[in-house]
Amino acid sequence: MTAFTVSRAPLGRLLRSELRWIFRRPRTLILLGLLALYPILFGIGTQVIDAPVRANGNQSIVAAVAGNGLMLPVIVLSTTMLFFLPLGTTMTASDALAGEASHGTLRGLLLSPVSRVRLLAVKAFGVAVVSMAATVMTAVIAFVTGLIIAGPGSLVTISGTTLPVGEALWRVVIATLWVTVQMWAIGAIALAVSAATEHPLLVMASVIGGLFVFGLLSSIPVLDWLHPFLITQSWDSIVDVLRDPMPWDGLITGLLRAVCYIVIGYSLALARMVTKDG
């Protein structure tokens, strides 16, 4: 009697297949295209309205960004992390599990010779790559746009010191990696919600709506006891990379808070996956 053994698919092939599936989706490409255009339009827009602002004697954030190649990428990251980057991350996470369940393909994946822990790891990898690619692309385009518009001699911190290109680039790298970890935290929570439902739109509404609620709660002084538990509480710390010397307290606190959300999110997603019916 011949014994049949079920071979396991190579992990590398699974990861490549997941990335091909994600980056071939039109909505992913559209979102990346919008994120690529945003820094360019933002930089050009600040240049266009800079002259009227200065003519009126106003020293606003617009004037500061228009003449500062360092501030542009940081401001672009700080604004995109409020909606566009979380939207892209949540959209990918909602398609990863809830989208598969709504199309009936998740059942086949759960019955395939791939463990559920491995399947969740592949889905989490896809979400992490998309969020990192979107953040890095946005930061790189914004930094290059700032250098083209304002020149390499315009890399000035809000403390008034001018930085060389190498140090300014290093600070943008720090801001990019920090924002990436924040998006990974959102992706982990979105995957946990995605594992518990078959409706992708519910995942997006829950996570994006939750971020808006967190932002509202963080602005209420009477709820200051709740603020340390809100992931959005430290998001304004990204501007610390524009200070000289650069303070690390807010960045590290935000990083640790995001790591806690990552652990909690993936733990909940894993607990749901191992008990999910095929």
PDB file of C-alpha atoms in Angstrom:
ATOM      1  CA  MET A   1       0.000   0.000   0.000  1.00  0.00           C
ATOM      2  CA  THR A   2       1.471   3.283  -1.099  1.00  0.00           C
ATOM      3  CA  ALA A   3       1.641   6.090   1.415  1.00  0.00           C
ATOM      4  CA  PHE A   4       0.930   9.547   0.146  1.00  0.00           C
ATOM      5  CA  THR A   5       2.598  12.559   1.720  1.00  0.00           C
ATOM      6  CA  VAL A   6       1.413  16.111   1.311  1.00  0.00           C
ATOM      7  CA  SER A   7       4.258  18.435   0.384  1.00  0.00           C
ATOM      8  CA  ARG A   8       4.404  21.917   1.789  1.00  0.00           C
ATOM      9  CA  ALA A   9       4.667  24.852  -0.546  1.00  0.00           C
ATOM     10  CA  PRO A  10       7.999  26.723  -0.277  1.00  0.00           C
ATOM     11  CA  LEU A  11       7.677  29.860   1.823  1.00  0.00           C
ATOM     12  CA  GLY A  12       9.447  31.989  -0.771  1.00  0.00           C
ATOM     13  CA  ARG A  13       6.959  30.978  -3.452  1.00  0.00           C
ATOM     14  CA  LEU A  14       4.054  31.807  -1.148  1.00  0.00           C
ATOM     15  CA  LEU A  15       5.469  35.244  -0.380  1.00  0.00           C
ATOM     16  CA  ARG A  16       6.114  36.035  -4.048  1.00  0.00           C
ATOM     17  CA  SER A  17       2.626  34.874  -4.985  1.00  0.00           C
ATOM     18  CA  GLU A  18       1.094  37.080  -2.282  1.00  0.00           C
ATOM     19  CA  LEU A  19       3.030  40.141  -3.438  1.00  0.00           C
ATOM     20  CA  ARG A  20       2.118  39.557  -7.080  1.00  0.00           C
ATOM     21  CA  TRP A  21      -1.532  39.255  -6.104  1.00  0.00           C
ATOM     22  CA  ILE A  22      -1.415  42.484  -4.087  1.00  0.00           C
ATOM     23  CA  PHE A  23       0.538  44.672  -6.503  1.00  0.00           C
ATOM     24  CA  ARG A  24      -1.511  43.585  -9.511  1.00  0.00           C
ATOM     25  CA  ARG A  25      -4.731  44.874  -7.984  1.00  0.00           C
ATOM     26  CA  PRO A  26      -5.828  48.137  -9.639  1.00  0.00           C
ATOM     27  CA  ARG A  27      -6.770  49.781  -6.331  1.00  0.00           C
ATOM     28  CA  THR A  28      -3.272  49.178  -4.962  1.00  0.00           C
ATOM     29  CA  LEU A  29      -1.696  50.741  -8.040  1.00  0.00           C
ATOM     30  CA  ILE A  30      -4.103  53.677  -7.937  1.00  0.00           C
ATOM     31  CA  LEU A  31      -3.313  54.365  -4.275  1.00  0.00           C
ATOM     32  CA  LEU A  32       0.439  54.198  -4.914  1.00  0.00           C
ATOM     33  CA  GLY A  33       0.000  56.546  -7.851  1.00  0.00           C
ATOM     34  CA  LEU A  34      -1.857  59.070  -5.709  1.00  0.00           C
ATOM     35  CA  LEU A  35       0.818  58.850  -3.017  1.00  0.00           C
ATOM     36  CA  ALA A  36       3.480  59.434  -5.667  1.00  0.00           C
ATOM     37  CA  LEU A  37       1.700  62.542  -6.948  1.00  0.00           C
ATOM     38  CA  TYR A  38       0.898  64.010  -3.538  1.00  0.00           C
ATOM     39  CA  PRO A  39       4.442  65.175  -2.588  1.00  0.00           C
ATOM     40  CA  ILE A  40       4.955  66.730  -6.016  1.00  0.00           C
ATOM     41  CA  LEU A  41       1.646  68.581  -5.967  1.00  0.00           C
ATOM     42  CA  PHE A  42       2.201  69.604  -2.342  1.00  0.00           C
ATOM     43  CA  GLY A  43       5.653  70.979  -3.097  1.00  0.00           C
ATOM     44  CA  ILE A  44       4.534  72.840  -6.216  1.00  0.00           C
ATOM     45  CA  GLY A  45       1.420  74.123  -4.456  1.00  0.00           C
ATOM     46  CA  THR A  46       3.403  75.617  -1.596  1.00  0.00           C
ATOM     47  CA  GLN A  47       5.716  77.315  -4.093  1.00  0.00           C
ATOM     48  CA  VAL A  48       2.788  78.807  -6.000  1.00  0.00           C
ATOM     49  CA  ILE A  49       1.093  80.330  -2.953  1.00  0.00           C
ATOM     50  CA  ASP A  50       4.338  81.203  -1.169  1.00  0.00           C
ATOM     51  CA  ALA A  51       4.699  84.621  -2.796  1.00  0.00           C
ATOM     52  CA  PRO A  52       1.225  85.913  -1.818  1.00  0.00           C
ATOM     53  CA  VAL A  53       1.739  84.623   1.710  1.00  0.00           C
ATOM     54  CA  ARG A  54       5.050  86.420   2.078  1.00  0.00           C
ATOM     55  CA  ALA A  55       3.618  89.566   0.463  1.00  0.00           C
ATOM     56  CA  ASN A  56       1.017  89.731   3.210  1.00  0.00           C
ATOM     57  CA  GLY A  57       3.726  89.419   5.832  1.00  0.00           C
ATOM     58  CA  ASN A  58       2.505  86.049   7.118  1.00  0.00           C
ATOM     59  CA  GLN A  59       5.024  83.474   8.297  1.00  0.00           C
ATOM     60  CA  SER A  60       2.934  80.329   8.037  1.00  0.00           C
ATOM     61  CA  ILE A  61       3.757  76.665   7.557  1.00  0.00           C
ATOM     62  CA  VAL A  62       3.298  77.188   3.826  1.00  0.00           C
ATOM     63  CA  ALA A  63       6.167  79.647   3.648  1.00  0.00           C
ATOM     64  CA  ALA A  64       8.361  77.390   5.758  1.00  0.00           C
ATOM     65  CA  VAL A  65       7.754  74.327   3.560  1.00  0.00           C
ATOM     66  CA  ALA A  66       8.187  76.259   0.316  1.00  0.00           C
ATOM     67  CA  GLY A  67      11.732  77.279   1.154  1.00  0.00           C
ATOM     68  CA  ASN A  68      12.849  74.187   3.076  1.00  0.00           C
ATOM     69  CA  GLY A  69      13.845  70.930   1.435  1.00  0.00           C
ATOM     70  CA  LEU A  70      13.990  69.132   4.784  1.00  0.00           C
ATOM     71  CA  MET A  71      10.574  70.157   6.032  1.00  0.00           C
ATOM     72  CA  LEU A  72       8.707  69.068   2.887  1.00  0.00           C
ATOM     73  CA  PRO A  73       9.197  65.279   3.273  1.00  0.00           C
ATOM     74  CA  VAL A  74       8.457  65.386   7.008  1.00  0.00           C
ATOM     75  CA  ILE A  75       5.277  67.431   6.546  1.00  0.00           C
ATOM     76  CA  VAL A  76       4.200  65.158   3.694  1.00  0.00           C
ATOM     77  CA  LEU A  77       4.711  62.074   5.867  1.00  0.00           C
ATOM     78  CA  SER A  78       2.888  63.651   8.804  1.00  0.00           C
ATOM     79  CA  THR A  79      -0.129  64.490   6.631  1.00  0.00           C
ATOM     80  CA  THR A  80      -0.305  61.219   4.697  1.00  0.00           C
ATOM     81  CA  MET A  81      -0.096  59.166   7.880  1.00  0.00           C
ATOM     82  CA  LEU A  82      -3.368  60.725   8.996  1.00  0.00           C
ATOM     83  CA  PHE A  83      -5.407  59.157   6.185  1.00  0.00           C
ATOM     84  CA  PHE A  84      -3.801  57.961   2.939  1.00  0.00           C
ATOM     85  CA  LEU A  85      -1.187  55.614   4.425  1.00  0.00           C
ATOM     86  CA  PRO A  86      -3.640  54.084   6.956  1.00  0.00           C
ATOM     87  CA  LEU A  87      -6.180  53.731   4.140  1.00  0.00           C
ATOM     88  CA  GLY A  88      -3.741  51.802   1.954  1.00  0.00           C
ATOM     89  CA  THR A  89      -2.632  49.600   4.842  1.00  0.00           C
ATOM     90  CA  THR A  90      -6.189  48.877   5.954  1.00  0.00           C
ATOM     91  CA  MET A  91      -7.333  48.226   2.392  1.00  0.00           C
ATOM     92  CA  THR A  92      -4.610  45.610   1.947  1.00  0.00           C
ATOM     93  CA  ALA A  93      -5.365  43.977   5.298  1.00  0.00           C
ATOM     94  CA  SER A  94      -9.096  43.867   4.579  1.00  0.00           C
ATOM     95  CA  ASP A  95      -8.489  42.113   1.257  1.00  0.00           C
ATOM     96  CA  ALA A  96      -6.012  39.706   2.845  1.00  0.00           C
ATOM     97  CA  LEU A  97      -8.551  37.772   4.931  1.00  0.00           C
ATOM     98  CA  ALA A  98     -12.020  39.339   4.791  1.00  0.00           C
ATOM     99  CA  GLY A  99     -11.729  39.803   1.035  1.00  0.00           C
ATOM    100  CA  GLU A 100     -10.695  36.175   0.571  1.00  0.00           C
ATOM    101  CA  ALA A 101     -13.598  35.061   2.764  1.00  0.00           C
ATOM    102  CA  SER A 102     -16.128  37.174   0.858  1.00  0.00           C
ATOM    103  CA  HIS A 103     -15.024  35.620  -2.444  1.00  0.00           C
ATOM    104  CA  GLY A 104     -15.027  32.097  -0.991  1.00  0.00           C
ATOM    105  CA  THR A 105     -11.306  31.555  -1.572  1.00  0.00           C
ATOM    106  CA  LEU A 106     -10.293  31.631   2.082  1.00  0.00           C
ATOM    107  CA  ARG A 107     -11.856  28.199   2.646  1.00  0.00           C
ATOM    108  CA  GLY A 108      -9.557  26.708   0.024  1.00  0.00           C
ATOM    109  CA  LEU A 109      -6.539  28.379   1.623  1.00  0.00           C
ATOM    110  CA  LEU A 110      -7.489  27.017   5.053  1.00  0.00           C
ATOM    111  CA  LEU A 111      -7.839  23.509   3.610  1.00  0.00           C
ATOM    112  CA  SER A 112      -4.590  23.685   1.640  1.00  0.00           C
ATOM    113  CA  PRO A 113      -1.332  22.093   2.912  1.00  0.00           C
ATOM    114  CA  VAL A 114      -0.308  25.370   4.555  1.00  0.00           C
ATOM    115  CA  SER A 115      -0.627  25.835   8.301  1.00  0.00           C
ATOM    116  CA  ARG A 116      -2.842  28.635   9.497  1.00  0.00           C
ATOM    117  CA  VAL A 117       0.065  30.247  11.312  1.00  0.00           C
ATOM    118  CA  ARG A 118       2.033  30.217   8.064  1.00  0.00           C
ATOM    119  CA  LEU A 119      -0.924  31.570   6.131  1.00  0.00           C
ATOM    120  CA  LEU A 120      -1.324  34.482   8.550  1.00  0.00           C
ATOM    121  CA  ALA A 121       2.416  35.166   8.348  1.00  0.00           C
ATOM    122  CA  VAL A 122       2.208  35.368   4.554  1.00  0.00           C
ATOM    123  CA  LYS A 123      -0.763  37.736   4.723  1.00  0.00           C
ATOM    124  CA  ALA A 124       0.970  39.869   7.359  1.00  0.00           C
ATOM    125  CA  PHE A 125       4.085  39.993   5.190  1.00  0.00           C
ATOM    126  CA  GLY A 126       2.050  41.297   2.263  1.00  0.00           C
ATOM    127  CA  VAL A 127       0.451  44.015   4.382  1.00  0.00           C
ATOM    128  CA  ALA A 128       3.836  45.031   5.817  1.00  0.00           C
ATOM    129  CA  VAL A 129       5.482  45.245   2.385  1.00  0.00           C
ATOM    130  CA  VAL A 130       2.695  47.378   0.926  1.00  0.00           C
ATOM    131  CA  SER A 131       2.712  49.809   3.858  1.00  0.00           C
ATOM    132  CA  MET A 132       6.501  50.091   3.768  1.00  0.00           C
ATOM    133  CA  ALA A 133       6.591  50.531  -0.011  1.00  0.00           C
ATOM    134  CA  ALA A 134       3.961  53.273   0.158  1.00  0.00           C
ATOM    135  CA  THR A 135       5.760  55.110   2.979  1.00  0.00           C
ATOM    136  CA  VAL A 136       9.232  54.847   1.451  1.00  0.00           C
ATOM    137  CA  MET A 137       7.997  55.910  -1.992  1.00  0.00           C
ATOM    138  CA  THR A 138       6.222  58.943  -0.516  1.00  0.00           C
ATOM    139  CA  ALA A 139       9.281  59.993   1.494  1.00  0.00           C
ATOM    140  CA  VAL A 140      11.742  59.556  -1.381  1.00  0.00           C
ATOM    141  CA  ILE A 141       9.629  61.536  -3.843  1.00  0.00           C
ATOM    142  CA  ALA A 142       9.046  64.266  -1.266  1.00  0.00           C
ATOM    143  CA  PHE A 143      12.765  64.531  -0.429  1.00  0.00           C
ATOM    144  CA  VAL A 144      13.788  64.687  -4.097  1.00  0.00           C
ATOM    145  CA  THR A 145      11.041  67.215  -4.801  1.00  0.00           C
ATOM    146  CA  GLY A 146      12.263  69.370  -1.927  1.00  0.00           C
ATOM    147  CA  LEU A 147      15.843  69.299  -3.225  1.00  0.00           C
ATOM    148  CA  ILE A 148      14.723  70.215  -6.747  1.00  0.00           C
ATOM    149  CA  ILE A 149      12.416  73.041  -5.662  1.00  0.00           C
ATOM    150  CA  ALA A 150      14.374  74.572  -2.784  1.00  0.00           C
ATOM    151  CA  GLY A 151      17.924  73.324  -3.446  1.00  0.00           C
ATOM    152  CA  PRO A 152      20.405  71.415  -1.256  1.00  0.00           C
ATOM    153  CA  GLY A 153      21.210  74.544   0.728  1.00  0.00           C
ATOM    154  CA  SER A 154      17.676  74.789   2.110  1.00  0.00           C
ATOM    155  CA  LEU A 155      17.846  71.850   4.535  1.00  0.00           C
ATOM    156  CA  VAL A 156      17.114  73.941   7.619  1.00  0.00           C
ATOM    157  CA  THR A 157      15.766  72.619  10.912  1.00  0.00           C
ATOM    158  CA  ILE A 158      13.091  74.436  12.875  1.00  0.00           C
ATOM    159  CA  SER A 159      15.888  75.263  15.340  1.00  0.00           C
ATOM    160  CA  GLY A 160      17.517  77.375  12.637  1.00  0.00           C
ATOM    161  CA  THR A 161      20.528  75.192  11.797  1.00  0.00           C
ATOM    162  CA  THR A 162      21.366  74.145   8.238  1.00  0.00           C
ATOM    163  CA  LEU A 163      22.117  70.451   7.720  1.00  0.00           C
ATOM    164  CA  PRO A 164      24.239  68.790   5.044  1.00  0.00           C
ATOM    165  CA  VAL A 165      22.428  66.545   2.587  1.00  0.00           C
ATOM    166  CA  GLY A 166      23.666  63.359   4.274  1.00  0.00           C
ATOM    167  CA  GLU A 167      22.393  64.252   7.737  1.00  0.00           C
ATOM    168  CA  ALA A 168      19.104  65.575   6.365  1.00  0.00           C
ATOM    169  CA  LEU A 169      18.618  62.326   4.448  1.00  0.00           C
ATOM    170  CA  TRP A 170      19.335  60.358   7.622  1.00  0.00           C
ATOM    171  CA  ARG A 171      16.624  62.261   9.473  1.00  0.00           C
ATOM    172  CA  VAL A 172      14.153  61.591   6.671  1.00  0.00           C
ATOM    173  CA  VAL A 173      15.079  57.890   6.883  1.00  0.00           C
ATOM    174  CA  ILE A 174      14.341  57.931  10.624  1.00  0.00           C
ATOM    175  CA  ALA A 175      10.975  59.584  10.027  1.00  0.00           C
ATOM    176  CA  THR A 176      10.173  57.090   7.256  1.00  0.00           C
ATOM    177  CA  LEU A 177      10.990  54.037   9.360  1.00  0.00           C
ATOM    178  CA  TRP A 178       9.053  55.477  12.298  1.00  0.00           C
ATOM    179  CA  VAL A 179       5.958  56.059  10.164  1.00  0.00           C
ATOM    180  CA  THR A 180       6.348  52.560   8.684  1.00  0.00           C
ATOM    181  CA  VAL A 181       6.183  50.987  12.142  1.00  0.00           C
ATOM    182  CA  GLN A 182       3.063  53.029  12.906  1.00  0.00           C
ATOM    183  CA  MET A 183       1.463  51.674   9.708  1.00  0.00           C
ATOM    184  CA  TRP A 184       2.485  48.130  10.670  1.00  0.00           C
ATOM    185  CA  ALA A 185       0.588  48.610  13.923  1.00  0.00           C
ATOM    186  CA  ILE A 186      -2.500  49.704  12.020  1.00  0.00           C
ATOM    187  CA  GLY A 187      -2.069  46.752   9.681  1.00  0.00           C
ATOM    188  CA  ALA A 188      -1.942  44.352  12.633  1.00  0.00           C
ATOM    189  CA  ILE A 189      -5.197  45.673  14.059  1.00  0.00           C
ATOM    190  CA  ALA A 190      -6.780  45.640  10.605  1.00  0.00           C
ATOM    191  CA  LEU A 191      -5.741  42.001  10.126  1.00  0.00           C
ATOM    192  CA  ALA A 192      -7.322  41.115  13.481  1.00  0.00           C
ATOM    193  CA  VAL A 193     -10.597  42.706  12.368  1.00  0.00           C
ATOM    194  CA  SER A 194     -10.252  41.151   8.917  1.00  0.00           C
ATOM    195  CA  ALA A 195      -9.901  37.688  10.448  1.00  0.00           C
ATOM    196  CA  ALA A 196     -13.171  38.151  12.324  1.00  0.00           C
ATOM    197  CA  THR A 197     -15.425  39.210   9.447  1.00  0.00           C
ATOM    198  CA  GLU A 198     -16.226  38.471   5.810  1.00  0.00           C
ATOM    199  CA  HIS A 199     -16.902  42.094   4.873  1.00  0.00           C
ATOM    200  CA  PRO A 200     -13.827  44.107   3.726  1.00  0.00           C
ATOM    201  CA  LEU A 201     -15.694  47.411   3.946  1.00  0.00           C
ATOM    202  CA  LEU A 202     -16.420  46.721   7.605  1.00  0.00           C
ATOM    203  CA  VAL A 203     -12.697  46.362   8.248  1.00  0.00           C
ATOM    204  CA  MET A 204     -11.913  49.669   6.561  1.00  0.00           C
ATOM    205  CA  ALA A 205     -14.760  51.483   8.304  1.00  0.00           C
ATOM    206  CA  SER A 206     -13.782  50.087  11.705  1.00  0.00           C
ATOM    207  CA  VAL A 207     -10.075  50.896  11.505  1.00  0.00           C
ATOM    208  CA  ILE A 208     -10.272  54.276   9.748  1.00  0.00           C
ATOM    209  CA  GLY A 209     -13.212  55.302  11.921  1.00  0.00           C
ATOM    210  CA  GLY A 210     -11.308  54.148  15.007  1.00  0.00           C
ATOM    211  CA  LEU A 211      -8.344  56.356  14.057  1.00  0.00           C
ATOM    212  CA  PHE A 212     -10.610  59.392  13.795  1.00  0.00           C
ATOM    213  CA  VAL A 213     -12.130  58.538  17.182  1.00  0.00           C
ATOM    214  CA  PHE A 214      -8.648  58.166  18.677  1.00  0.00           C
ATOM    215  CA  GLY A 215      -7.713  61.583  17.313  1.00  0.00           C
ATOM    216  CA  LEU A 216     -10.833  63.085  18.860  1.00  0.00           C
ATOM    217  CA  LEU A 217     -10.233  61.432  22.236  1.00  0.00           C
ATOM    218  CA  SER A 218      -6.620  62.614  22.305  1.00  0.00           C
ATOM    219  CA  SER A 219      -7.819  66.232  22.065  1.00  0.00           C
ATOM    220  CA  ILE A 220     -10.058  65.983  25.167  1.00  0.00           C
ATOM    221  CA  PRO A 221      -8.042  67.026  28.269  1.00  0.00           C
ATOM    222  CA  VAL A 222     -10.388  65.302  30.739  1.00  0.00           C
ATOM    223  CA  LEU A 223      -9.451  61.968  29.144  1.00  0.00           C
ATOM    224  CA  ASP A 224      -5.719  62.398  29.699  1.00  0.00           C
ATOM    225  CA  TRP A 225      -5.641  59.044  31.534  1.00  0.00           C
ATOM    226  CA  LEU A 226      -6.641  57.384  28.251  1.00  0.00           C
ATOM    227  CA  HIS A 227      -4.142  59.169  26.014  1.00  0.00           C
ATOM    228  CA  PRO A 228      -1.169  56.811  26.626  1.00  0.00           C
ATOM    229  CA  PHE A 229      -3.233  53.941  25.173  1.00  0.00           C
ATOM    230  CA  LEU A 230      -4.098  55.726  21.911  1.00  0.00           C
ATOM    231  CA  ILE A 231      -1.847  54.909  18.982  1.00  0.00           C
ATOM    232  CA  THR A 232      -2.321  58.382  17.502  1.00  0.00           C
ATOM    233  CA  GLN A 233      -1.115  60.094  20.667  1.00  0.00           C
ATOM    234  CA  SER A 234       2.541  60.265  19.577  1.00  0.00           C
ATOM    235  CA  TRP A 235       2.030  60.914  15.877  1.00  0.00           C
ATOM    236  CA  ASP A 236       2.910  64.584  16.241  1.00  0.00           C
ATOM    237  CA  SER A 237       6.351  63.504  17.493  1.00  0.00           C
ATOM    238  CA  ILE A 238       7.468  63.075  13.891  1.00  0.00           C
ATOM    239  CA  VAL A 239       8.298  66.799  13.817  1.00  0.00           C
ATOM    240  CA  ASP A 240      11.072  66.085  16.337  1.00  0.00           C
ATOM    241  CA  VAL A 241      13.298  65.025  13.438  1.00  0.00           C
ATOM    242  CA  LEU A 242      13.238  68.697  12.397  1.00  0.00           C
ATOM    243  CA  ARG A 243      14.769  69.850  15.686  1.00  0.00           C
ATOM    244  CA  ASP A 244      18.471  70.256  16.405  1.00  0.00           C
ATOM    245  CA  PRO A 245      19.476  68.471  18.519  1.00  0.00           C
ATOM    246  CA  MET A 246      16.835  65.851  17.781  1.00  0.00           C
ATOM    247  CA  PRO A 247      14.885  64.716  20.883  1.00  0.00           C
ATOM    248  CA  TRP A 248      14.183  60.986  21.042  1.00  0.00           C
ATOM    249  CA  ASP A 249      11.655  60.682  23.888  1.00  0.00           C
ATOM    250  CA  GLY A 250       8.499  61.172  21.832  1.00  0.00           C
ATOM    251  CA  LEU A 251       9.768  59.024  18.958  1.00  0.00           C
ATOM    252  CA  ILE A 252      10.717  56.132  21.224  1.00  0.00           C
ATOM    253  CA  THR A 253       7.423  56.326  23.128  1.00  0.00           C
ATOM    254  CA  GLY A 254       5.488  56.239  19.868  1.00  0.00           C
ATOM    255  CA  LEU A 255       7.605  53.335  18.646  1.00  0.00           C
ATOM    256  CA  LEU A 256       6.991  51.275  21.770  1.00  0.00           C
ATOM    257  CA  ARG A 257       3.268  52.026  21.636  1.00  0.00           C
ATOM    258  CA  ALA A 258       3.143  50.863  18.017  1.00  0.00           C
ATOM    259  CA  VAL A 259       5.004  47.651  18.889  1.00  0.00           C
ATOM    260  CA  CYS A 260       2.409  46.915  21.581  1.00  0.00           C
ATOM    261  CA  TYR A 261      -0.365  47.353  19.014  1.00  0.00           C
ATOM    262  CA  ILE A 262       1.492  45.040  16.621  1.00  0.00           C
ATOM    263  CA  VAL A 263       1.758  42.301  19.244  1.00  0.00           C
ATOM    264  CA  ILE A 264      -1.880  42.678  20.297  1.00  0.00           C
ATOM    265  CA  GLY A 265      -3.179  42.829  16.731  1.00  0.00           C
ATOM    266  CA  TYR A 266      -1.323  39.779  15.455  1.00  0.00           C
ATOM    267  CA  SER A 267      -2.137  37.841  18.622  1.00  0.00           C
ATOM    268  CA  LEU A 268      -5.851  38.467  18.106  1.00  0.00           C
ATOM    269  CA  ALA A 269      -5.591  37.620  14.410  1.00  0.00           C
ATOM    270  CA  LEU A 270      -3.757  34.386  15.174  1.00  0.00           C
ATOM    271  CA  ALA A 271      -6.254  33.404  17.864  1.00  0.00           C
ATOM    272  CA  ARG A 272      -9.071  33.895  15.367  1.00  0.00           C
ATOM    273  CA  MET A 273      -7.296  32.075  12.535  1.00  0.00           C
ATOM    274  CA  VAL A 274      -6.538  28.910  14.505  1.00  0.00           C
ATOM    275  CA  THR A 275     -10.203  28.637  15.552  1.00  0.00           C
ATOM    276  CA  LYS A 276     -11.747  29.696  12.231  1.00  0.00           C
ATOM    277  CA  ASP A 277     -13.910  27.092  10.507  1.00  0.00           C
ATOM    278  CA  GLY A 278     -12.686  25.869   7.157  1.00  0.00           C
TER     279      GLY A 278
END
